[in-house]
Tab-separated table of C-alpha atoms in Angstrom:
chain	number	residue	atom	x	y	z
A	127	MET	CA	-0.967	0.093	29.957
A	128	LEU	CA	0.579	-0.004	26.480
A	129	ARG	CA	-0.553	-2.944	24.342
A	130	VAL	CA	0.975	-3.754	20.959
A	131	ASP	CA	-1.139	-6.204	18.909
A	132	ASN	CA	0.294	-7.863	15.790
A	133	LEU	CA	2.322	-4.837	14.785
A	134	LYS	CA	3.914	-5.298	11.364
A	135	THR	CA	6.058	-2.959	9.347
A	136	LYS	CA	8.648	-3.342	6.593
A	137	GLY	CA	11.766	-5.064	7.908
A	138	LEU	CA	10.131	-6.205	11.145
A	139	PRO	CA	8.500	-9.540	12.150
A	140	LEU	CA	5.007	-9.603	13.657
A	141	ILE	CA	5.209	-8.107	17.160
A	142	SER	CA	2.871	-8.295	20.150
A	143	LEU	CA	3.844	-6.845	23.514
A	144	GLU	CA	2.434	-5.387	26.727
A	145	LEU	CA	3.982	-2.786	28.979
A	146	SER	CA	2.611	-1.391	32.233
A	147	LYS	CA	3.228	1.975	33.796
A	148	GLY	CA	6.046	1.829	36.303
A	149	GLU	CA	7.725	-0.954	34.345
A	150	CYS	CA	10.901	-1.033	32.250
A	151	VAL	CA	11.037	-3.534	29.420
A	152	VAL	CA	14.324	-3.941	27.575
A	153	ILE	CA	14.748	-5.168	24.012
A	154	GLN	CA	18.049	-6.513	22.757
A	155	GLY	CA	19.090	-8.136	19.526
A	156	ALA	CA	21.679	-8.201	16.807
A	157	SER	CA	22.192	-5.092	14.680
A	158	GLY	CA	19.752	-4.848	11.796
A	159	THR	CA	16.969	-6.929	13.360
A	160	GLY	CA	14.733	-3.861	13.527
A	161	LYS	CA	14.856	-2.721	17.171
A	162	SER	CA	14.746	0.968	16.229
A	163	LEU	CA	12.082	0.234	13.610
A	164	LEU	CA	9.947	-1.354	16.330
A	165	LEU	CA	10.170	1.728	18.570
A	166	ARG	CA	9.474	4.046	15.612
A	167	ALA	CA	6.472	1.956	14.556
A	168	ILE	CA	5.010	2.032	18.087
A	169	ALA	CA	5.514	5.815	18.159
A	170	ASP	CA	3.653	5.974	14.825
A	171	LEU	CA	6.599	7.590	13.059
A	172	ASP	CA	6.536	4.903	10.346
A	173	PRO	CA	3.430	3.340	8.780
A	174	ALA	CA	2.613	-0.075	10.271
A	175	SER	CA	-0.314	-2.476	10.315
A	176	GLY	CA	-1.734	-3.952	13.519
A	177	GLN	CA	-3.028	-2.137	16.558
A	178	VAL	CA	-1.472	-0.278	19.462
A	179	PHE	CA	-3.551	0.616	22.523
A	180	LEU	CA	-2.706	3.090	25.249
A	181	ASP	CA	-4.909	2.794	28.354
A	182	GLY	CA	-7.500	1.023	26.190
A	183	ALA	CA	-7.584	3.649	23.419
A	184	GLU	CA	-6.389	2.544	19.966
A	185	ARG	CA	-4.040	5.047	18.365
A	186	GLN	CA	-6.228	5.516	15.282
A	187	GLU	CA	-8.815	7.081	17.598
A	188	MET	CA	-6.528	10.060	18.068
A	189	SER	CA	-4.288	12.178	15.830
A	190	GLY	CA	-0.609	11.328	15.368
A	191	PRO	CA	0.606	14.339	17.422
A	192	GLU	CA	-1.830	13.523	20.239
A	193	TRP	CA	-0.504	9.934	20.317
A	194	ARG	CA	3.125	11.026	20.359
A	195	ARG	CA	2.528	13.519	23.161
A	196	GLN	CA	1.652	10.562	25.403
A	197	LEU	CA	4.190	8.105	24.089
A	198	ARG	CA	7.605	9.593	23.472
A	199	TYR	CA	10.255	8.121	21.162
A	200	VAL	CA	13.849	9.233	21.743
A	201	ALA	CA	16.335	8.321	18.996
A	202	ALA	CA	19.923	7.392	19.866
A	203	GLU	CA	20.993	10.573	18.123
A	204	SER	CA	17.981	12.820	18.273
A	205	GLY	CA	17.654	15.968	16.142
A	206	TRP	CA	17.167	19.595	17.157
A	207	TRP	CA	15.212	22.298	15.358
A	208	GLU	CA	16.231	25.433	17.235
A	209	GLU	CA	19.724	26.827	17.870
A	210	THR	CA	20.122	26.009	21.574
A	211	ALA	CA	18.811	23.326	23.932
A	212	ARG	CA	17.223	26.029	26.112
A	213	GLN	CA	14.838	26.814	23.242
A	214	HIS	CA	13.665	23.183	23.353
A	215	ILE	CA	13.438	22.568	27.088
A	216	PRO	CA	11.081	24.541	29.334
A	217	SER	CA	12.842	25.891	32.391
A	218	THR	CA	11.027	24.346	35.363
A	219	LYS	CA	12.154	23.145	38.760
A	220	ARG	CA	11.971	19.549	37.532
A	221	THR	CA	13.926	20.039	34.298
A	222	ARG	CA	16.623	22.017	36.143
A	223	ARG	CA	16.937	19.150	38.624
A	224	TRP	CA	17.229	16.558	35.839
A	225	ILE	CA	19.806	18.624	33.959
A	226	GLU	CA	21.898	18.818	37.100
A	227	ALA	CA	21.395	15.110	37.839
A	228	LEU	CA	22.803	14.267	34.403
A	229	GLY	CA	25.952	16.305	35.032
A	230	LEU	CA	24.898	19.223	32.811
A	231	SER	CA	24.448	22.931	33.484
A	232	ASP	CA	23.277	26.239	31.984
A	233	VAL	CA	26.470	26.292	29.893
A	234	GLN	CA	25.262	23.376	27.754
A	235	LEU	CA	21.732	24.776	27.619
A	236	ASP	CA	22.878	28.042	26.056
A	237	ARG	CA	25.588	26.703	23.777
A	238	LYS	CA	24.739	26.197	20.105
A	239	ILE	CA	23.559	22.624	19.511
A	240	SER	CA	26.277	22.110	16.898
A	241	ARG	CA	28.943	22.950	19.540
A	242	LEU	CA	27.723	20.316	22.017
A	243	SER	CA	29.280	16.864	22.202
A	244	THR	CA	27.237	13.830	21.099
A	245	GLY	CA	26.982	12.722	24.734
A	246	GLU	CA	25.721	16.132	25.868
A	247	ARG	CA	23.119	16.156	23.125
A	248	GLN	CA	22.056	12.634	24.048
A	249	ARG	CA	21.488	13.539	27.710
A	250	LEU	CA	19.689	16.781	26.812
A	251	SER	CA	17.400	14.924	24.414
A	252	LEU	CA	16.322	12.691	27.305
A	253	VAL	CA	15.498	15.748	29.444
A	254	ARG	CA	13.580	17.260	26.520
A	255	ALA	CA	11.640	14.015	26.070
A	256	ILE	CA	10.411	13.863	29.681
A	257	SER	CA	9.913	17.621	30.111
A	258	ASP	CA	6.186	17.488	29.255
A	259	ASN	CA	5.471	14.338	31.200
A	260	PRO	CA	4.598	11.658	28.595
A	261	LYS	CA	3.049	8.423	29.910
A	262	PHE	CA	5.501	6.102	28.139
A	263	LEU	CA	9.061	6.464	26.916
A	264	LEU	CA	10.568	4.589	23.970
A	265	LEU	CA	14.308	4.918	24.402
A	266	ASP	CA	16.656	3.866	21.618
A	267	GLU	CA	20.107	3.189	23.099
A	268	PRO	CA	19.973	6.112	25.548
A	269	THR	CA	23.601	5.727	26.685
A	270	SER	CA	25.289	4.748	23.403
A	271	ALA	CA	27.457	7.894	23.350
A	272	LEU	CA	28.307	7.974	27.078
A	273	ASP	CA	31.163	6.750	29.274
A	274	ALA	CA	30.320	4.319	32.107
A	275	GLN	CA	30.167	7.038	34.762
A	276	THR	CA	27.785	9.296	32.806
A	277	ALA	CA	25.754	6.284	31.655
A	278	ALA	CA	25.206	5.496	35.350
A	279	LEU	CA	23.655	8.969	35.815
A	280	VAL	CA	21.280	8.331	32.907
A	281	GLU	CA	20.376	4.904	34.325
A	282	GLU	CA	19.592	6.588	37.637
A	283	LEU	CA	17.243	9.019	35.893
A	284	ILE	CA	15.582	6.138	34.008
A	285	ARG	CA	15.032	4.279	37.329
A	286	PHE	CA	13.543	7.439	38.818
A	287	GLN	CA	11.156	7.728	35.853
A	288	VAL	CA	10.020	4.140	36.365
A	289	LEU	CA	9.448	4.825	40.049
A	290	SER	CA	7.419	7.896	39.024
A	291	ASP	CA	5.044	5.493	37.246
A	292	ARG	CA	6.284	6.053	33.711
A	293	GLY	CA	6.436	2.991	31.458
A	294	ILE	CA	9.694	2.541	29.572
A	295	LEU	CA	10.459	0.411	26.528
A	296	MET	CA	14.155	0.537	25.889
A	297	VAL	CA	16.609	-0.787	23.322
A	298	THR	CA	20.190	-1.399	24.392
A	299	HIS	CA	23.217	-3.357	23.226
A	300	ASP	CA	24.655	-3.354	26.747
A	301	GLU	CA	23.913	-6.766	28.312
A	302	GLU	CA	24.689	-5.627	31.847
A	303	GLN	CA	22.615	-2.476	31.494
A	304	ALA	CA	19.699	-4.596	30.260
A	305	LYS	CA	19.954	-6.755	33.395
A	306	ARG	CA	20.264	-3.728	35.676
A	307	LEU	CA	17.262	-1.846	34.270
A	308	GLY	CA	14.923	-4.382	32.714
A	309	ASP	CA	11.986	-5.732	34.711
A	310	ARG	CA	11.496	-7.964	31.671
A	311	ARG	CA	13.877	-8.568	28.802
A	312	TYR	CA	13.261	-9.651	25.209
A	313	ARG	CA	15.485	-10.534	22.288
A	314	LEU	CA	14.329	-9.427	18.853
A	315	THR	CA	15.129	-11.915	16.099
A	316	ARG	CA	13.944	-12.339	12.504
A	317	GLN	CA	11.160	-14.569	13.897
A	318	GLY	CA	9.887	-12.117	16.510
A	319	LEU	CA	10.299	-11.242	20.195
A	320	GLU	CA	11.694	-13.957	22.467
A	321	ALA	CA	11.494	-13.543	26.253
A	322	GLU	CA	14.849	-13.737	28.048
A	323	ALA	CA	15.243	-15.546	31.354
A	324	ALA	CA	14.934	-13.238	34.380
B	280	MET	CA	11.478	56.844	-33.393
B	281	THR	CA	13.073	54.197	-35.641
B	282	SER	CA	10.788	51.611	-37.155
B	283	TYR	CA	11.128	47.850	-36.823
B	284	ILE	CA	14.118	46.349	-38.693
B	285	GLU	CA	13.573	42.881	-40.084
B	286	LEU	CA	16.347	40.299	-39.511
B	287	SER	CA	17.607	38.000	-42.244
B	288	TYR	CA	18.361	34.314	-41.608
B	289	TRP	CA	22.041	35.096	-42.266
B	290	ASP	CA	21.977	37.511	-39.287
B	291	LEU	CA	20.881	34.587	-37.112
B	292	VAL	CA	23.546	32.278	-38.500
B	293	ILE	CA	26.236	34.833	-37.657
B	294	ALA	CA	24.808	35.381	-34.121
B	295	SER	CA	24.681	31.620	-33.547
B	296	LEU	CA	28.451	31.496	-34.031
B	297	PHE	CA	28.690	32.933	-30.514
B	298	LEU	CA	27.755	29.464	-29.246
B	299	LEU	CA	31.127	28.320	-30.596
B	300	ILE	CA	32.727	30.231	-27.706
B	301	ASN	CA	30.878	27.970	-25.234
B	302	GLY	CA	31.751	24.885	-27.256
B	303	GLY	CA	35.398	25.978	-27.335
B	304	ALA	CA	35.393	26.522	-23.566
B	305	SER	CA	33.906	23.059	-23.034
B	306	LEU	CA	36.637	21.457	-25.167
B	307	ALA	CA	39.472	23.568	-23.735
B	308	PHE	CA	38.549	22.847	-20.116
B	309	ASN	CA	37.337	19.310	-20.754
B	310	LEU	CA	33.855	20.100	-19.384
B	311	GLY	CA	32.157	17.461	-21.517
B	312	ILE	CA	29.101	19.651	-22.169
B	313	GLU	CA	29.603	20.252	-25.897
B	314	ARG	CA	27.088	17.547	-26.843
B	315	THR	CA	24.435	18.936	-24.459
B	316	LEU	CA	25.211	22.430	-25.732
B	317	LEU	CA	24.695	21.354	-29.328
B	318	LEU	CA	21.517	19.422	-28.559
B	319	ASN	CA	19.994	22.195	-26.448
B	320	GLY	CA	20.968	24.789	-29.038
B	321	LEU	CA	19.205	22.742	-31.721
B	322	ARG	CA	16.235	22.223	-29.409
B	323	MET	CA	15.976	25.982	-28.918
B	324	ILE	CA	16.071	26.626	-32.672
B	325	VAL	CA	13.377	24.030	-33.355
B	326	GLN	CA	11.145	25.131	-30.446
B	327	LEU	CA	11.383	28.864	-31.141
B	328	GLY	CA	11.070	28.294	-34.890
B	329	ALA	CA	7.979	26.159	-34.389
B	330	ILE	CA	6.370	28.551	-31.919
B	331	GLY	CA	6.917	31.398	-34.392
B	332	PHE	CA	4.816	29.572	-36.985
B	333	VAL	CA	2.270	28.351	-34.396
B	334	LEU	CA	1.783	31.884	-33.062
B	335	LYS	CA	1.436	33.248	-36.588
B	336	PHE	CA	-1.326	30.703	-37.204
B	337	ILE	CA	-3.077	31.371	-33.877
B	338	PHE	CA	-2.864	35.157	-34.237
B	339	ALA	CA	-4.479	34.821	-37.653
B	340	GLN	CA	-7.408	32.805	-36.177
B	341	THR	CA	-8.046	35.067	-33.125
B	342	SER	CA	-10.268	32.324	-31.753
B	343	PRO	CA	-10.696	31.596	-28.020
B	344	PHE	CA	-10.422	27.866	-28.792
B	345	TRP	CA	-6.910	28.066	-30.263
B	346	THR	CA	-5.732	30.536	-27.618
B	347	ILE	CA	-6.909	28.265	-24.810
B	348	MET	CA	-5.478	25.154	-26.477
B	349	LEU	CA	-2.009	26.671	-26.723
B	350	ALA	CA	-2.307	28.038	-23.154
B	351	ILE	CA	-3.060	24.500	-21.900
B	352	VAL	CA	-0.064	23.079	-23.762
B	353	MET	CA	2.144	25.803	-22.241
B	354	VAL	CA	0.926	24.969	-18.704
B	355	LEU	CA	1.457	21.212	-19.198
B	356	VAL	CA	4.986	21.691	-20.539
B	357	ALA	CA	5.847	24.126	-17.708
B	358	GLY	CA	4.497	21.596	-15.179
B	359	ARG	CA	6.714	18.915	-16.714
B	360	GLU	CA	9.693	21.294	-16.591
B	361	VAL	CA	9.182	21.899	-12.826
B	362	ILE	CA	9.568	18.144	-12.219
B	363	ALA	CA	12.467	17.759	-14.650
B	364	ARG	CA	14.486	20.371	-12.734
B	365	GLN	CA	14.410	18.465	-9.423
B	366	SER	CA	17.418	16.469	-8.253
B	367	ILE	CA	15.208	14.996	-5.491
B	368	GLY	CA	11.547	14.832	-6.460
B	369	ILE	CA	8.495	13.158	-4.969
B	370	LYS	CA	7.242	9.905	-6.520
B	371	GLY	CA	3.918	9.698	-8.286
B	372	TRP	CA	1.564	11.748	-10.412
B	373	ALA	CA	0.501	13.933	-7.492
B	374	TYR	CA	3.822	15.778	-7.699
B	375	TYR	CA	3.385	16.529	-11.400
B	376	GLY	CA	-0.219	17.469	-10.610
B	377	LEU	CA	0.919	19.839	-7.869
B	378	GLY	CA	3.269	21.779	-10.171
B	379	THR	CA	0.822	21.827	-13.061
B	380	THR	CA	-2.240	22.778	-10.997
B	381	THR	CA	-0.323	25.586	-9.309
B	382	LEU	CA	0.913	26.911	-12.651
B	383	PHE	CA	-2.576	26.642	-14.116
B	384	PHE	CA	-4.073	28.602	-11.209
B	385	VAL	CA	-1.371	31.286	-11.175
B	386	GLY	CA	-1.437	31.596	-14.972
B	387	LEU	CA	-5.214	31.918	-14.976
B	388	VAL	CA	-5.353	34.525	-12.192
B	389	GLY	CA	-2.423	36.555	-13.572
B	390	THR	CA	-3.666	36.524	-17.153
B	391	VAL	CA	-7.263	37.336	-16.260
B	392	ILE	CA	-6.193	40.289	-14.097
B	393	GLY	CA	-3.329	41.467	-16.314
B	394	VAL	CA	-4.914	41.042	-19.717
B	395	GLY	CA	-8.629	40.916	-18.957
B	396	PHE	CA	-8.853	43.839	-16.542
B	397	LEU	CA	-5.712	45.963	-16.869
B	398	ILE	CA	-4.589	45.830	-20.521
B	399	GLY	CA	-8.146	45.167	-21.725
B	400	PRO	CA	-7.644	44.240	-25.410
B	401	GLU	CA	-10.503	43.712	-27.873
B	402	PRO	CA	-11.450	40.877	-27.904
B	403	TRP	CA	-10.444	39.814	-24.367
B	404	TYR	CA	-8.899	36.575	-25.629
B	405	ALA	CA	-6.676	38.322	-28.197
B	406	PRO	CA	-3.787	35.821	-28.410
B	407	ARG	CA	-1.248	38.601	-29.133
B	408	PHE	CA	-1.736	39.721	-25.500
B	409	VAL	CA	-2.872	36.598	-23.673
B	410	LEU	CA	-0.121	34.217	-24.784
B	411	PRO	CA	2.977	36.385	-24.182
B	412	VAL	CA	1.703	37.505	-20.757
B	413	LEU	CA	0.860	33.924	-19.818
B	414	GLY	CA	4.252	32.787	-21.092
B	415	MET	CA	6.126	35.308	-18.963
B	416	MET	CA	4.043	34.442	-15.889
B	417	LEU	CA	4.583	30.718	-16.403
B	418	GLY	CA	8.309	31.011	-17.098
B	419	ASN	CA	9.045	32.934	-13.916
B	420	THR	CA	6.565	31.113	-11.666
B	421	MET	CA	7.912	27.807	-12.949
B	422	SER	CA	11.449	28.745	-11.867
B	423	GLY	CA	10.208	29.880	-8.440
B	424	ILE	CA	8.172	26.714	-7.882
B	425	ALA	CA	11.005	24.458	-9.056
B	426	LEU	CA	13.481	26.141	-6.687
B	427	SER	CA	11.020	26.089	-3.823
B	428	LEU	CA	10.176	22.391	-4.187
B	429	GLU	CA	13.828	21.475	-4.675
B	430	THR	CA	14.672	23.248	-1.404
B	431	LEU	CA	11.765	21.543	0.355
B	432	THR	CA	12.735	18.012	-0.661
B	433	THR	CA	16.511	18.338	-0.214
B	434	MET	CA	16.161	20.068	3.150
B	435	ALA	CA	13.542	17.598	4.439
B	436	ASN	CA	15.912	14.791	3.470
B	437	ARG	CA	18.859	16.489	5.191
B	438	GLU	CA	16.942	17.582	8.299
B	439	GLN	CA	15.132	14.273	8.853
B	440	ASN	CA	16.456	13.920	12.415
B	441	ALA	CA	15.310	17.376	13.499
B	442	ILE	CA	11.900	17.077	11.839
B	443	GLU	CA	11.236	13.637	13.316
B	444	ALA	CA	12.441	14.693	16.769
B	445	HIS	CA	9.928	17.531	16.622
B	446	LEU	CA	7.183	15.161	15.444
B	447	ALA	CA	8.111	12.749	18.247
B	448	MET	CA	7.518	15.594	20.703
B	449	GLY	CA	3.939	15.869	19.417
B	450	ALA	CA	4.354	18.606	16.823
B	451	SER	CA	2.041	18.721	13.815
B	452	ARG	CA	3.502	18.254	10.335
B	453	PHE	CA	3.493	22.009	9.665
B	454	GLU	CA	5.135	22.786	13.016
B	455	ALA	CA	7.802	20.164	12.433
B	456	MET	CA	8.414	21.290	8.839
B	457	ARG	CA	8.376	25.009	9.727
B	458	ASN	CA	12.103	25.693	9.144
B	459	THR	CA	12.132	23.659	5.937
B	460	HIS	CA	8.927	25.246	4.694
B	461	ARG	CA	10.134	28.790	5.433
B	462	GLN	CA	13.429	28.198	3.639
B	463	SER	CA	11.560	26.741	0.684
B	464	LEU	CA	9.316	29.835	0.451
B	465	LYS	CA	12.282	32.179	0.753
B	466	THR	CA	14.369	30.400	-1.878
B	467	GLY	CA	11.451	30.307	-4.316
B	468	MET	CA	10.831	34.044	-4.020
B	469	MET	CA	14.438	35.282	-4.022
B	470	PRO	CA	15.035	35.279	-7.819
B	471	ILE	CA	12.088	37.561	-8.567
B	472	ILE	CA	12.973	39.857	-5.647
B	473	ASN	CA	16.544	40.095	-6.970
B	474	ALA	CA	15.289	40.589	-10.521
B	475	MET	CA	13.259	43.605	-9.397
B	476	ALA	CA	16.351	45.198	-7.871
B	477	ALA	CA	18.429	44.655	-11.016
B	478	SER	CA	15.750	45.681	-13.537
B	479	GLY	CA	16.487	48.860	-15.410
B	480	ILE	CA	20.052	49.260	-14.164
B	481	VAL	CA	21.835	45.971	-14.635
B	482	SER	CA	19.450	44.613	-17.233
B	483	LEU	CA	16.657	45.747	-19.470
B	484	PRO	CA	13.989	43.030	-19.247
B	485	GLY	CA	13.307	41.011	-22.375
B	486	MET	CA	9.830	42.280	-23.110
B	487	MET	CA	10.817	45.914	-22.720
B	488	THR	CA	13.842	45.406	-24.958
B	489	GLY	CA	11.605	43.757	-27.548
B	490	GLN	CA	9.111	46.604	-27.496
B	491	ILE	CA	11.821	49.264	-27.749
B	492	ILE	CA	13.430	47.455	-30.704
B	493	SER	CA	9.974	47.264	-32.311
B	494	GLY	CA	9.719	51.047	-32.101
B	495	VAL	CA	7.525	51.521	-29.019
B	496	ASP	CA	8.102	54.633	-26.923
B	497	PRO	CA	10.476	53.624	-24.047
B	498	VAL	CA	8.169	55.166	-21.409
B	499	GLU	CA	5.232	53.119	-22.733
B	500	ALA	CA	7.474	50.041	-22.853
B	501	THR	CA	8.426	50.693	-19.213
B	502	LYS	CA	4.762	50.838	-18.188
B	503	TYR	CA	4.139	47.459	-19.795
B	504	GLN	CA	7.255	46.027	-18.201
B	505	LEU	CA	6.261	47.256	-14.745
B	506	LEU	CA	2.795	45.775	-15.151
B	507	ILE	CA	4.336	42.441	-16.103
B	508	MET	CA	6.878	42.565	-13.269
B	509	PHE	CA	4.097	43.152	-10.715
B	510	LEU	CA	2.103	40.271	-12.150
B	511	ILE	CA	5.146	37.996	-12.206
B	512	ALA	CA	6.161	38.913	-8.638
B	513	GLY	CA	2.646	38.332	-7.298
B	514	GLY	CA	2.220	35.179	-9.361
B	515	THR	CA	5.551	33.752	-8.224
B	516	GLY	CA	4.710	34.455	-4.576
B	517	LEU	CA	1.294	32.843	-4.925
B	518	GLY	CA	2.699	29.889	-6.876
B	519	VAL	CA	5.542	29.290	-4.434
B	520	MET	CA	3.137	29.396	-1.464
B	521	LEU	CA	0.684	26.962	-3.040
B	522	ALA	CA	3.386	24.586	-4.265
B	523	SER	CA	5.344	24.503	-0.997
B	524	PHE	CA	2.185	23.947	1.077
B	525	GLY	CA	1.271	21.136	-1.299
B	526	GLY	CA	4.837	19.831	-1.088
B	527	VAL	CA	4.620	19.614	2.716
B	528	TYR	CA	1.373	17.639	2.360
B	529	LEU	CA	2.959	15.225	-0.116
B	530	LEU	CA	6.051	14.732	2.072
B	531	THR	CA	3.973	13.937	5.145
B	532	ASP	CA	0.798	11.947	5.743
B	533	GLU	CA	-2.490	12.267	7.614
B	534	ARG	CA	-0.850	10.776	10.753
B	535	HIS	CA	1.661	13.656	10.646
B	536	ARG	CA	4.577	11.391	9.749
B	537	LEU	CA	7.516	12.431	7.586
B	538	ARG	CA	7.373	10.229	4.475
B	539	LEU	CA	10.864	10.289	2.994
B	540	ASP	CA	10.013	6.952	1.343
B	541	ARG	CA	8.021	9.059	-1.124
B	542	LEU	CA	11.164	10.880	-2.280
B	543	ASP	CA	12.491	10.012	-5.686
B	544	ILE	CA	16.230	10.108	-5.095
B	545	GLU	CA	18.345	9.539	-8.205
């Protein structure tokens, strides 16, 4: 269980939220309301007041890296620190299966990151994020750079992750995608989080 | 061996006319640097002129108090210069403190080893030895530290996505900043490494030239220059390491977050 209690950071209203494992919660809202800031603050990438608990343990009880190993933030356009994706993603049976499921292959893994398309990088960053089995995923517009067909592959992988008992908090601008994936949906406004009708 | 030849003020006036070439180039190519050139030229004349008289006074005292006082002023000014050279600095006094503390430590270690143990003048605090050696150490280490910190801040700013993606994967601040930190170390050390390669062939270093002009045997002057170059190289390496480690600490926090909000971007 992930519990966010009165989280407050610059540019964001006071936020409280709960998310269970095996559940996908979607957050929508107009541009500039702070959706990405919210995910970053939960991942402890930006300073914020308030408390965030993971399975009953408050994040201050552990180091930042320890927290982020259990709760993984994936930016819409994530960065890379080595030359190829293969250097970032361990080669296991599971990762190979996910790479294939997302319509990718060894070619993309070995190509220089700078030579990959934005969509390829976006899919590979998702594989990288789940490669070490974090408990929760914080996905910031995971299909923003993808066509409908490829986005469907990513949605399939997200559903599979939920079924595998991973909790997912996701930001998307795609109304239909939010309805397809979200067990619960919220709209982020200047006042705070408002629950959307099921 | 020729003895030392004293210069007249007229000699300096004639030599200063060479600056007119730079001024002419600025006007001809519309560079707009003639004012800065004039101001910095005047600043150099005032600073060097003043230090000439200050050193004359301090050499006459040969007191540890005056030697240490001037050494402290030199460290503080060099620390200020490190900050002034940054296009992207880090906000707050800690950044000034980082440069100054590093320079103080490197200057102290280099001068104690170089002057105290190796040259060994009588008395140990003889300002004629302590201050020039400290000055050369500070000048070179200052450039190395300034370059290193500049690389650290500009690269951290540019590579934010990569660093934060690494942090998001559970990396520590030093793991996530590894590429940036390595580049910062390398850039800070390159000038002194290049200077060693060029010394003696492309250029005769300033101190050696000065000693030769003053009538010192060139082989003796070379020995002094080598000693200084070793001290400067070691001091720059030590200074760059300390400053870049400190820089990584200032650019991140105890929760291993990248804190670009601490950057002072003009």
